């Protein structure tokens, strides 16, 4: 619809629907006085107009009046649709209002400026709001009306504002002034065209060009250049619309890359530069900048490029596409209601085997796809968090079965969960709070984030699934005094974290290299080397990491030494207890118990036919009802459960009140000698069974 017809508003109270050939298809009497604003919604099915008469009206695409949304005493200078086209943002003097289209829904209203608000814009990708006014300031707000950035007063009133389509930057116009600003508010560039006030700004669909309507009757055009990318020892700058300069800081070598069409998007990581132009995609290997791999693009509006070690993801207006670095299309995930045009880097994540996408229609849901096939992972169930998710990030290393995803919810709590949960309910473990930005390391599964005012590094976040009490001991924290307000993490490569500060400057922070080495030793089962490293570094956080890694790999000797090094004597004793178990199944069950996986521990014992041990596990955890249920179901050790329950209640001087226990205790005599004999018999049977299994396996190996 928007491609075929445009709307023209005029000072006589009319708006005109004009075909792209320039013919006026329809003129509609809309307002008394000038029509100050007209905007199509995102799918072109509805038009909103705002007038000097203070009225806001919604029209069908054919120009029929649907409703009058608001009526006020002062002119409405600017309006904007919400990303889902279900709310309207508009100006009212110094106030901003967000009004839902549903009649009974609550209106959000706040004082935005010290002068009349002249211009607003609302981005569909980042969900952020811009406003500019006669107080000569521009401001960035979230969709709840919370202020994120307020500029210093400029020389003249802000007369125009416009988000780029991908929501990464915005343009701001004033008298003889044009600014290009980052979404967080700081300024990239300032131009001083001699054009009078810039009254309106519009971006090209690919976000590379900008047009401005000026007070002197001219239309000005601008192109975004000087974008910069960094990875390890390479720095790349877009010097012209179709030219890039690559600089290797190790030897100061410079390569110039020329493109046939203008560059729209680029990404540099994992030894590859991926560049999307308006018609083609170029893939460069950092070892050879002379011969790129080139393939044609279906659409010319690539809005996002994400890279993993083995492949990369392109997002355009039509969908998502995974390509290998050889240019082969691997997969194209799809899902009902997909709007690829509003996906951004916070809501999409890529690893070698998985694609994760935050569902825009229900932001509590994370959609998971196999990167190699494009199909939904596992049993088709997606991850559902209890709150709306703000940012997601997949870890980059290790086997696909152990893939983890970190997420920040709207309360700014950081959670970790497994991507593949094999029929079980996914377990969301909270590992941080007040987290504003995060990034995984590119080579090992170490996570960093801005937590409140400090940089926090989780050396071994997966320890939360093995022994959550170790998690606080595996953290590395850097005071935020070296960063200014609101830093944002750009990347975490090798042992260097790159942050962008609130004023736009880049800051680099180093992280000790030892955790990466420890992960490497753990992955290759080099436990002796891991112990040597911890003894050399003399760092408690490394010992805590090693304890968690060893327990996860069931390497009890190493785990025992690591726990002893951090003074966790209770856990050292429990590891000894695990070693003394008469069978492998019992040992495995108690390791699962150690990690808090009680249901899995019980299932392991029942599967091995170890009924008494399964009952005893529940007795040890005071799960009395479950212990009795198992005893009754398998017709064994009912007296054992009743005896331990009676002893437990006597210790507190209490009497039995549970009806089920009273019912079974009537016909059962509790005799501790018999119970002890029965338990001893069960354990000796288990030892015998384990010994026979060991003999059989050794004979089989000899054959």
XYZ file of C-alpha atoms in Angstrom:
703
model
C 0.000 0.000 0.000
C 2.730 2.463 0.963
C 4.601 1.670 -2.259
C 1.570 2.466 -4.466
C 0.106 5.528 -2.737
C 1.448 8.320 -0.547
C -0.458 10.795 1.587
C -0.088 14.559 1.272
C -1.408 16.783 4.070
C -2.216 20.448 3.476
C -2.942 23.702 5.310
C -6.582 23.849 4.121
C -7.615 20.935 6.366
C -7.504 18.298 3.627
C -5.313 15.304 2.960
C -4.761 13.890 -0.519
C -4.083 10.280 -1.526
C -1.615 10.502 -4.402
C -0.507 7.667 -6.689
C 3.188 7.145 -7.357
C 2.578 8.572 -10.835
C 1.599 11.865 -9.153
C -2.158 11.695 -9.781
C -4.448 12.736 -6.894
C -6.710 9.705 -6.336
C -8.799 11.226 -3.548
C -9.010 14.412 -1.443
C -10.602 14.253 2.000
C -11.824 17.079 4.269
C -10.137 15.980 7.518
C -9.601 18.873 9.949
C -10.447 22.501 10.639
C -7.226 24.389 10.028
C -4.014 22.766 8.804
C -3.415 19.001 8.821
C -0.082 19.006 10.686
C 0.791 15.301 10.423
C -0.198 12.177 8.510
C 1.280 8.701 9.010
C 0.560 5.221 7.639
C 0.769 2.305 10.046
C 3.472 -0.333 9.427
C 1.442 -2.532 7.070
C -0.212 0.382 5.230
C -3.793 -0.547 6.196
C -4.591 2.565 8.241
C -3.716 6.264 8.200
C -3.609 8.632 11.156
C -3.897 12.416 10.819
C -3.405 15.187 13.389
C -4.564 18.747 13.005
C -4.384 22.301 14.163
C -7.885 21.738 15.597
C -6.411 19.353 18.234
C -8.090 16.269 16.749
C -6.501 12.913 15.896
C -8.348 10.759 13.374
C -7.836 7.268 11.998
C -8.725 6.572 8.361
C -8.912 3.456 6.190
C -6.476 3.136 3.292
C -9.236 4.321 0.942
C -9.751 7.506 2.990
C -12.883 6.535 4.991
C -13.028 7.849 8.583
C -12.776 5.004 11.113
C -12.631 6.919 14.398
C -11.666 10.140 16.133
C -9.081 8.945 18.638
C -8.527 12.186 20.581
C -9.722 15.766 20.739
C -7.887 18.480 22.677
C -7.626 22.255 22.924
C -4.116 22.664 21.493
C -2.706 21.709 18.049
C -1.228 18.222 17.640
C 2.116 18.799 15.926
C 3.269 15.192 15.556
C 2.011 11.596 15.819
C 3.599 8.128 15.578
C 2.367 4.522 15.538
C 3.634 1.946 18.045
C 5.625 -1.034 16.607
C 2.506 -3.255 16.641
C 0.225 -0.447 15.376
C -1.986 -0.889 18.455
C -1.108 2.444 20.170
C -0.637 6.054 19.089
C 1.972 8.504 20.399
C 1.074 12.188 20.031
C 2.007 15.637 21.304
C -0.093 17.927 23.494
C 1.745 21.165 24.307
C 4.667 20.129 26.522
C 3.179 16.685 27.135
C 3.462 13.363 25.321
C 0.612 10.853 25.349
C 0.459 7.166 24.384
C -3.131 6.155 23.668
C -4.080 2.521 22.925
C -6.666 1.939 20.174
C -8.802 -0.130 22.588
C -11.318 2.310 24.109
C -11.015 1.151 27.744
C -7.194 0.823 27.887
C -5.109 3.154 30.051
C -3.495 6.251 28.519
C 0.143 7.022 29.459
C 0.883 10.759 29.748
C 3.972 12.652 30.897
C 5.625 16.051 30.700
C 8.368 15.651 28.108
C 9.825 19.129 27.487
C 9.941 22.643 28.921
C 8.589 24.012 25.647
C 6.013 22.839 23.091
C 6.867 19.366 21.702
C 7.220 19.728 17.922
C 8.247 16.272 16.723
C 8.075 12.608 17.803
C 9.102 9.263 16.309
C 8.711 5.669 17.556
C 10.965 2.929 16.218
C 9.535 -0.524 15.457
C 12.812 -2.400 16.032
C 14.142 -1.017 19.336
C 10.733 0.200 20.664
C 12.276 3.555 21.673
C 10.657 6.993 21.371
C 12.248 10.270 20.227
C 10.937 13.735 20.999
C 12.145 17.250 20.172
C 10.759 20.606 21.188
C 10.932 24.368 21.427
C 13.153 24.021 24.510
C 15.928 23.179 21.947
C 16.430 19.641 23.333
C 15.935 16.157 21.910
C 15.179 13.237 24.225
C 15.109 9.417 24.024
C 12.396 7.532 25.986
C 11.401 3.913 26.415
C 7.817 2.869 25.595
C 6.771 3.376 29.253
C 7.747 7.050 29.172
C 11.018 6.626 31.118
C 13.759 9.061 30.107
C 16.886 7.363 28.717
C 18.743 10.414 27.343
C 18.273 14.172 27.305
C 20.498 16.334 25.124
C 22.067 19.617 26.165
C 20.078 22.633 24.861
C 20.899 23.287 21.186
C 21.010 26.750 19.558
C 17.555 26.456 17.961
C 14.300 24.478 18.465
C 14.342 20.846 17.275
C 12.076 20.820 14.219
C 12.541 17.266 12.903
C 13.480 13.774 14.127
C 13.617 10.397 12.426
C 14.797 6.900 13.412
C 16.778 4.886 10.871
C 14.822 1.709 9.928
C 17.066 -0.614 12.004
C 16.828 1.613 15.101
C 20.606 1.898 15.559
C 20.843 5.636 14.795
C 18.545 8.630 14.376
C 18.738 11.987 12.616
C 17.754 15.317 14.159
C 17.133 18.597 12.301
C 17.072 22.197 13.446
C 17.811 25.666 11.936
C 20.776 25.185 9.539
C 21.656 22.027 11.496
C 21.605 18.266 10.884
C 22.774 15.769 13.536
C 23.372 12.010 13.310
C 23.036 10.367 16.736
C 23.339 6.898 18.241
C 20.195 5.278 19.703
C 21.587 5.950 23.203
C 21.626 9.688 22.455
C 25.266 10.675 21.844
C 26.159 12.389 18.580
C 28.162 10.812 15.722
C 28.235 13.810 13.395
C 27.058 17.411 12.938
C 26.487 19.123 9.595
C 25.644 22.829 9.076
C 23.779 23.095 5.742
C 22.625 26.619 4.798
C 18.986 25.572 4.346
C 16.965 27.218 7.109
C 15.059 24.906 9.457
C 14.932 21.218 8.535
C 11.183 20.509 8.884
C 11.071 16.830 8.043
C 13.493 13.897 7.690
C 13.051 10.532 5.977
C 15.393 7.540 5.647
C 15.794 5.188 2.714
C 14.547 1.644 3.409
C 18.136 0.359 3.798
C 19.108 3.080 6.310
C 22.081 4.377 4.316
C 20.579 7.620 2.959
C 18.606 10.486 4.452
C 16.445 13.182 2.869
C 15.433 16.433 4.572
C 12.723 18.985 3.691
C 14.097 22.472 4.374
C 12.697 25.919 5.135
C 14.278 27.483 2.037
C 12.359 25.118 -0.263
C 15.286 22.763 -0.874
C 15.500 19.019 -0.250
C 18.866 17.929 1.147
C 20.347 14.426 0.859
C 22.894 12.814 3.207
C 24.753 9.494 3.214
C 25.987 7.639 6.299
C 29.768 6.993 6.108
C 32.747 6.529 8.478
C 31.233 3.461 10.183
C 33.921 1.447 11.955
C 34.340 -2.238 12.874
C 37.068 -3.916 14.980
C 38.126 -7.531 15.552
C 41.434 -8.580 17.153
C 44.188 -6.780 15.180
C 41.922 -5.498 12.367
C 40.129 -2.155 12.105
C 37.797 -1.524 9.168
C 36.292 1.840 8.176
C 33.634 2.646 5.578
C 35.409 5.635 3.992
C 32.928 6.220 1.131
C 29.559 4.736 0.244
C 31.219 1.969 -1.812
C 34.718 1.808 -0.285
C 36.165 0.239 2.865
C 39.648 0.530 4.315
C 41.127 -2.424 6.247
C 44.019 -1.706 8.617
C 46.078 -4.421 10.317
C 47.492 -2.753 13.453
C 50.155 -5.470 13.859
C 52.075 -4.438 10.735
C 50.183 -1.270 9.687
C 49.240 -2.917 6.374
C 46.286 -1.229 4.627
C 43.902 -2.833 2.121
C 41.187 -0.957 0.236
C 37.980 -2.869 -0.609
C 35.845 -1.558 -3.476
C 32.185 -2.505 -4.016
C 29.921 -2.190 -7.028
C 26.940 -0.884 -5.005
C 26.568 1.069 -1.780
C 27.314 -0.781 1.485
C 24.250 -1.311 3.671
C 25.467 -3.548 6.527
C 28.716 -5.183 7.591
C 29.963 -7.468 10.350
C 33.486 -8.509 11.371
C 34.109 -11.551 13.602
C 35.604 -15.070 13.616
C 38.184 -14.142 10.961
C 35.577 -13.107 8.386
C 34.155 -9.819 7.133
C 30.583 -10.074 5.801
C 29.394 -7.066 3.769
C 25.861 -6.654 2.404
C 25.416 -4.129 -0.414
C 22.103 -3.228 -2.032
C 22.311 -6.244 -4.401
C 25.085 -8.600 -3.257
C 26.800 -10.152 -0.239
C 30.616 -10.213 -0.011
C 32.441 -12.625 2.330
C 36.140 -11.895 3.020
C 38.577 -14.103 4.897
C 40.993 -12.091 7.080
C 43.901 -14.128 5.639
C 43.118 -12.846 2.121
C 41.417 -9.499 1.466
C 41.839 -9.700 -2.323
C 39.393 -12.428 -3.355
C 36.002 -12.205 -1.656
C 33.272 -14.746 -2.170
C 30.275 -12.948 -3.734
C 26.628 -14.032 -4.078
C 23.423 -12.189 -5.017
C 20.789 -11.187 -2.466
C 17.043 -11.626 -2.951
C 16.209 -8.376 -1.184
C 18.390 -5.295 -0.951
C 17.447 -4.344 2.600
C 19.628 -6.429 4.928
C 18.878 -5.117 8.432
C 21.057 -7.425 10.549
C 24.131 -9.665 10.187
C 25.084 -12.103 12.973
C 28.185 -14.311 12.878
C 29.157 -17.596 14.503
C 32.362 -19.578 14.007
C 31.036 -21.770 11.166
C 28.335 -19.638 9.502
C 26.465 -16.328 9.554
C 22.851 -15.142 9.598
C 21.353 -12.473 7.331
C 18.046 -10.802 8.229
C 16.157 -8.817 5.598
C 12.566 -7.660 5.111
C 11.498 -11.093 3.856
C 13.098 -13.492 6.345
C 16.173 -15.039 7.988
C 18.880 -16.912 6.085
C 21.855 -18.902 7.398
C 24.856 -19.035 5.040
C 28.194 -20.812 5.277
C 31.324 -18.687 4.804
C 31.599 -20.397 1.389
C 28.339 -18.670 0.414
C 26.092 -21.756 0.544
C 22.548 -21.281 1.896
C 22.249 -23.634 4.890
C 18.755 -22.924 6.223
C 15.948 -20.392 6.386
C 13.948 -20.664 9.642
C 10.333 -19.541 9.540
C 7.507 -19.297 12.055
C 3.897 -18.067 12.057
C 3.553 -14.289 12.306
C 7.274 -13.701 11.644
C 8.179 -10.046 11.079
C 11.828 -10.070 10.075
C 11.812 -6.269 9.674
C 11.612 -5.708 13.451
C 14.337 -8.157 14.559
C 17.469 -6.706 16.183
C 20.712 -7.968 17.747
C 19.185 -8.073 21.262
C 16.320 -10.297 20.100
C 18.225 -12.751 17.853
C 21.239 -14.928 18.676
C 23.291 -17.402 16.626
C 25.657 -20.246 17.521
C 27.156 -23.051 15.409
C 24.077 -25.239 15.894
C 21.229 -23.032 17.149
C 19.270 -19.904 16.254
C 17.311 -18.221 19.067
C 14.692 -15.523 18.409
C 12.662 -13.558 20.937
C 8.997 -13.772 19.878
C 7.718 -10.221 19.294
C 4.067 -11.297 19.651
C 4.758 -12.741 23.135
C 8.047 -11.476 24.541
C 8.136 -14.156 27.269
C 8.749 -16.763 24.541
C 12.106 -17.615 22.922
C 11.846 -19.523 19.635
C 14.625 -22.082 19.069
C 15.691 -23.452 15.669
C 18.353 -25.843 14.423
C 20.829 -23.661 12.497
C 21.621 -26.472 10.029
C 18.032 -27.413 9.073
C 15.960 -24.358 10.062
C 13.514 -26.654 11.879
C 12.170 -26.060 15.392
C 14.399 -27.727 18.010
C 13.511 -30.861 19.934
C 9.831 -31.601 20.597
C 8.667 -28.291 19.110
C 8.220 -26.604 22.491
C 9.793 -23.185 22.752
C 11.300 -21.674 25.901
C 8.842 -19.647 27.954
C 10.137 -17.360 30.715
C 7.916 -15.967 33.491
C 8.567 -12.341 32.420
C 9.098 -10.450 29.161
C 12.609 -11.023 27.789
C 14.731 -7.972 26.863
C 17.945 -9.553 25.518
C 19.147 -13.063 24.626
C 22.598 -14.566 23.909
C 23.639 -18.149 23.041
C 27.005 -19.464 24.225
C 29.411 -20.258 21.377
C 31.444 -23.321 22.425
C 31.015 -26.965 23.328
C 28.683 -29.669 21.952
C 25.139 -28.791 20.852
C 23.668 -30.988 23.620
C 25.169 -28.615 26.210
C 24.165 -25.342 24.484
C 23.077 -22.672 26.978
C 21.214 -19.421 26.485
C 21.561 -16.363 28.729
C 18.651 -13.937 28.908
C 17.863 -10.633 30.592
C 14.214 -10.061 31.518
C 12.392 -6.768 32.013
C 13.311 -6.743 35.736
C 16.971 -6.757 34.550
C 17.548 -10.212 36.095
C 19.998 -12.486 34.248
C 19.005 -16.144 33.783
C 20.745 -19.154 32.267
C 18.971 -22.197 30.835
C 19.695 -25.149 28.536
C 18.551 -24.964 24.931
C 17.941 -28.720 24.635
C 15.940 -30.034 27.597
C 14.749 -33.420 26.177
C 11.143 -33.550 27.340
C 11.871 -32.101 30.786
C 10.648 -28.693 31.877
C 13.428 -26.166 31.212
C 15.185 -24.987 34.355
C 15.803 -21.217 34.456
C 18.593 -20.419 36.931
C 19.091 -16.817 38.025
C 22.767 -15.845 37.951
C 22.637 -12.041 38.266
C 20.462 -8.985 38.860
C 20.454 -5.378 37.576
C 22.208 -6.546 34.374
C 22.004 -4.062 31.491
C 24.171 -5.609 28.789
C 25.879 -8.980 28.205
C 28.180 -10.878 25.829
C 29.651 -14.385 25.629
C 33.329 -14.862 24.896
C 33.994 -15.958 21.324
C 36.298 -18.888 22.213
C 35.168 -20.251 25.634
C 31.891 -20.248 27.565
C 32.695 -17.282 29.776
C 30.024 -14.573 30.117
C 30.442 -10.879 30.873
C 27.823 -8.253 31.717
C 27.292 -4.761 33.077
C 25.789 -5.448 36.498
C 24.515 -2.274 38.164
C 27.620 -0.052 37.908
C 30.331 -2.704 37.548
C 31.660 -5.083 34.918
C 31.014 -8.664 36.060
C 32.543 -11.756 34.420
C 31.010 -15.173 35.092
C 34.028 -17.465 34.666
C 31.886 -20.637 34.626
C 28.150 -19.759 34.477
C 27.100 -23.422 33.949
C 28.258 -24.197 37.501
C 24.774 -23.048 38.569
C 23.458 -26.418 37.273
C 26.116 -28.434 39.149
C 26.526 -26.574 42.448
C 24.764 -23.203 42.551
C 26.452 -22.231 45.813
C 29.761 -22.105 43.930
C 28.475 -19.436 41.504
C 29.341 -16.342 43.631
C 32.878 -17.729 44.059
C 33.424 -17.932 40.275
C 32.822 -14.218 39.575
C 35.353 -11.581 38.553
C 34.238 -8.001 39.164
C 35.656 -4.680 38.018
C 34.560 -1.448 39.631
C 32.606 0.807 37.285
C 34.517 3.953 38.229
C 36.600 3.594 35.051
C 33.410 3.692 32.936
C 31.066 6.651 32.529
C 27.258 6.429 32.775
C 25.439 3.562 31.018
C 28.250 1.611 29.280
C 27.201 -1.039 26.745
C 29.215 -4.186 25.868
C 30.048 -4.443 22.168
C 32.170 -7.614 22.182
C 34.214 -10.022 24.307
C 37.079 -11.437 22.220
C 40.033 -13.366 23.730
C 40.606 -11.622 27.082
C 39.406 -8.154 25.966
C 35.956 -6.674 26.589
C 35.027 -3.713 24.362
C 32.512 -1.261 25.841
C 30.789 1.798 24.415
C 30.256 4.480 27.062
C 27.216 6.738 27.375
C 29.105 9.575 25.648
C 30.027 7.365 22.668
C 33.683 6.760 23.542
C 35.139 3.226 23.417
C 36.719 1.639 26.504
C 38.654 -1.621 26.635
C 38.793 -3.789 29.736
C 41.022 -6.838 30.140
C 39.983 -10.083 31.832
C 42.546 -12.573 33.274
C 43.409 -15.295 30.705
C 43.440 -18.207 33.193
C 39.699 -19.109 33.066
C 39.923 -19.623 29.282
C 42.876 -22.012 29.816
C 40.953 -23.837 32.531
C 37.955 -24.317 30.189
C 40.321 -25.678 27.549
C 41.865 -28.196 30.000
C 38.421 -29.264 31.239
C 37.079 -29.796 27.693
C 40.058 -32.005 26.807
C 39.993 -33.817 30.211
C 43.518 -32.625 31.140
C 42.772 -32.564 34.871
C 46.409 -32.671 36.015
C 47.154 -29.559 33.919
C 44.051 -27.881 35.364
C 45.262 -28.568 38.919
C 48.735 -27.206 38.082
C 47.195 -24.019 36.656
C 45.111 -23.428 39.802
C 48.127 -24.003 42.058
C 50.150 -21.567 39.952
C 47.488 -18.823 39.822
C 46.561 -19.123 43.546
C 43.075 -17.747 42.769
C 40.045 -18.971 44.743
C 37.688 -18.259 41.804
C 39.713 -20.638 39.602
C 39.545 -23.395 42.212
C 35.761 -22.875 42.434
C 35.496 -23.150 38.623
C 37.570 -26.332 38.638
C 35.383 -27.857 41.364
C 32.255 -27.221 39.266
C 33.872 -28.486 36.025
C 35.180 -31.653 37.681
C 31.805 -32.475 39.288
C 30.001 -31.895 35.979
C 32.424 -34.384 34.358
C 32.211 -36.796 37.355
C 35.930 -36.444 37.961
C 35.732 -36.984 41.730
C 39.459 -36.875 42.609
C 39.959 -33.461 41.001
C 36.674 -32.166 42.465
C 37.736 -33.299 45.961
C 41.057 -31.397 45.724
C 39.375 -28.268 44.325
C 36.679 -28.228 47.043
C 39.352 -28.754 49.693
C 41.300 -25.760 48.290
C 38.289 -23.442 48.820
C 37.527 -24.863 52.283
C 34.279 -26.672 51.370
C 34.796 -29.581 53.766
C 31.145 -30.665 53.770
C 31.307 -31.248 50.032
C 34.633 -33.091 50.344
C 32.951 -35.493 52.798
C 29.987 -35.970 50.464
C 32.353 -36.826 47.585
C 33.920 -39.500 49.865
C 30.382 -40.785 50.561
C 29.715 -40.980 46.766
C 32.922 -42.982 46.307
C 31.839 -45.494 48.963
C 28.568 -46.327 47.186
C 28.330 -50.046 46.365
C 27.321 -49.592 42.685
C 27.770 -47.209 39.758
C 24.032 -46.449 39.756
C 24.114 -45.386 43.405
C 27.170 -43.200 42.784
C 25.485 -41.572 39.780
C 22.282 -40.966 41.762
C 24.188 -39.254 44.563
C 26.079 -37.101 42.062
C 22.703 -36.001 40.695
C 21.595 -35.330 44.285
C 24.739 -33.239 44.739
C 23.568 -31.059 41.808
C 20.054 -30.778 43.228
C 18.522 -33.085 40.591
C 16.468 -35.179 43.023
C 13.883 -36.496 40.545
C 16.616 -37.651 38.141
C 18.445 -39.323 41.054
C 15.301 -41.231 42.076
C 14.584 -42.236 38.451
C 18.169 -43.568 38.078
C 17.796 -45.780 41.174
C 14.337 -47.081 40.223
C 15.535 -47.886 36.708
C 18.393 -49.924 38.208
C 15.932 -51.773 40.474
C 17.417 -50.248 43.643
C 14.098 -49.699 45.454
C 15.518 -49.293 48.945
C 18.020 -46.656 47.831
C 15.255 -44.702 46.015
C 13.158 -44.777 49.187
C 16.156 -43.804 51.351
C 16.938 -40.812 49.088
C 13.435 -39.453 49.768
C 13.763 -40.162 53.514
C 17.072 -38.222 53.573
C 15.315 -35.280 51.914
C 12.284 -35.562 54.258
C 10.019 -36.272 51.247
C 7.969 -38.554 53.508
C 4.879 -38.857 51.301
C 6.933 -39.847 48.248
C 8.989 -42.349 50.313
C 5.772 -44.004 51.588
C 4.259 -43.981 48.100
C 7.288 -45.841 46.678
C 7.347 -48.325 49.588
C 3.637 -49.148 49.205
C 3.839 -49.316 45.386
C 6.788 -51.752 45.420
C 5.572 -53.575 48.593
C 8.889 -53.195 50.380
C 10.351 -51.190 53.281
C 7.015 -49.724 54.452
C 8.232 -50.409 58.024
C 11.544 -48.598 57.243
C 9.699 -45.439 56.172
C 7.385 -45.571 59.213
C 10.360 -46.133 61.555
C 12.336 -43.132 60.221
C 9.177 -40.989 60.271
C 8.475 -41.924 63.900
C 12.090 -41.165 64.877
C 11.886 -37.802 63.055
C 8.675 -36.761 64.866
C 10.020 -37.897 68.263
C 13.015 -35.620 67.767
C 10.606 -32.662 67.610
C 8.266 -33.989 70.317
C 5.397 -34.219 67.811
C 2.717 -36.845 67.129
C 1.671 -38.275 63.775
C -1.268 -36.444 62.142
C -0.910 -37.539 58.522
C -3.822 -39.878 57.686
C -1.820 -42.071 55.271
C 0.931 -42.707 57.834
C -1.645 -43.417 60.559
C -3.424 -45.868 58.231
C -0.270 -47.899 57.428
C 1.192 -47.781 60.953
C -1.840 -49.690 62.319
C -0.858 -53.015 60.780
C 2.941 -52.592 60.747
C 5.280 -53.297 63.616
C 8.440 -51.165 63.792
C 11.461 -53.299 64.739
C 14.794 -51.497 64.264
C 16.863 -54.711 64.393
C 14.851 -56.275 61.547
C 15.000 -53.021 59.574
C 18.804 -52.761 59.944
C 19.218 -56.405 58.882
C 16.999 -55.835 55.832
C 18.957 -52.708 54.841
C 22.276 -54.582 55.206
C 20.940 -57.367 53.008
C 19.865 -54.875 50.315
C 23.299 -53.224 50.323
C 25.177 -56.548 50.143
C 22.953 -57.585 47.179
C 23.825 -54.326 45.456
C 27.571 -54.856 46.093
C 27.344 -58.396 44.746
C 25.461 -57.228 41.653
C 28.048 -54.475 41.018
C 30.931 -56.986 41.463
C 29.336 -59.430 38.993
C 28.821 -56.627 36.468
C 32.469 -55.630 36.860
C 33.649 -59.228 36.287
C 31.441 -59.566 33.178
C 32.744 -56.320 31.689
C 36.411 -57.296 32.310
C 35.836 -60.712 30.675
C 34.167 -59.051 27.688
C 37.093 -56.656 27.294
C 39.584 -59.587 27.334
C 37.673 -61.301 24.531
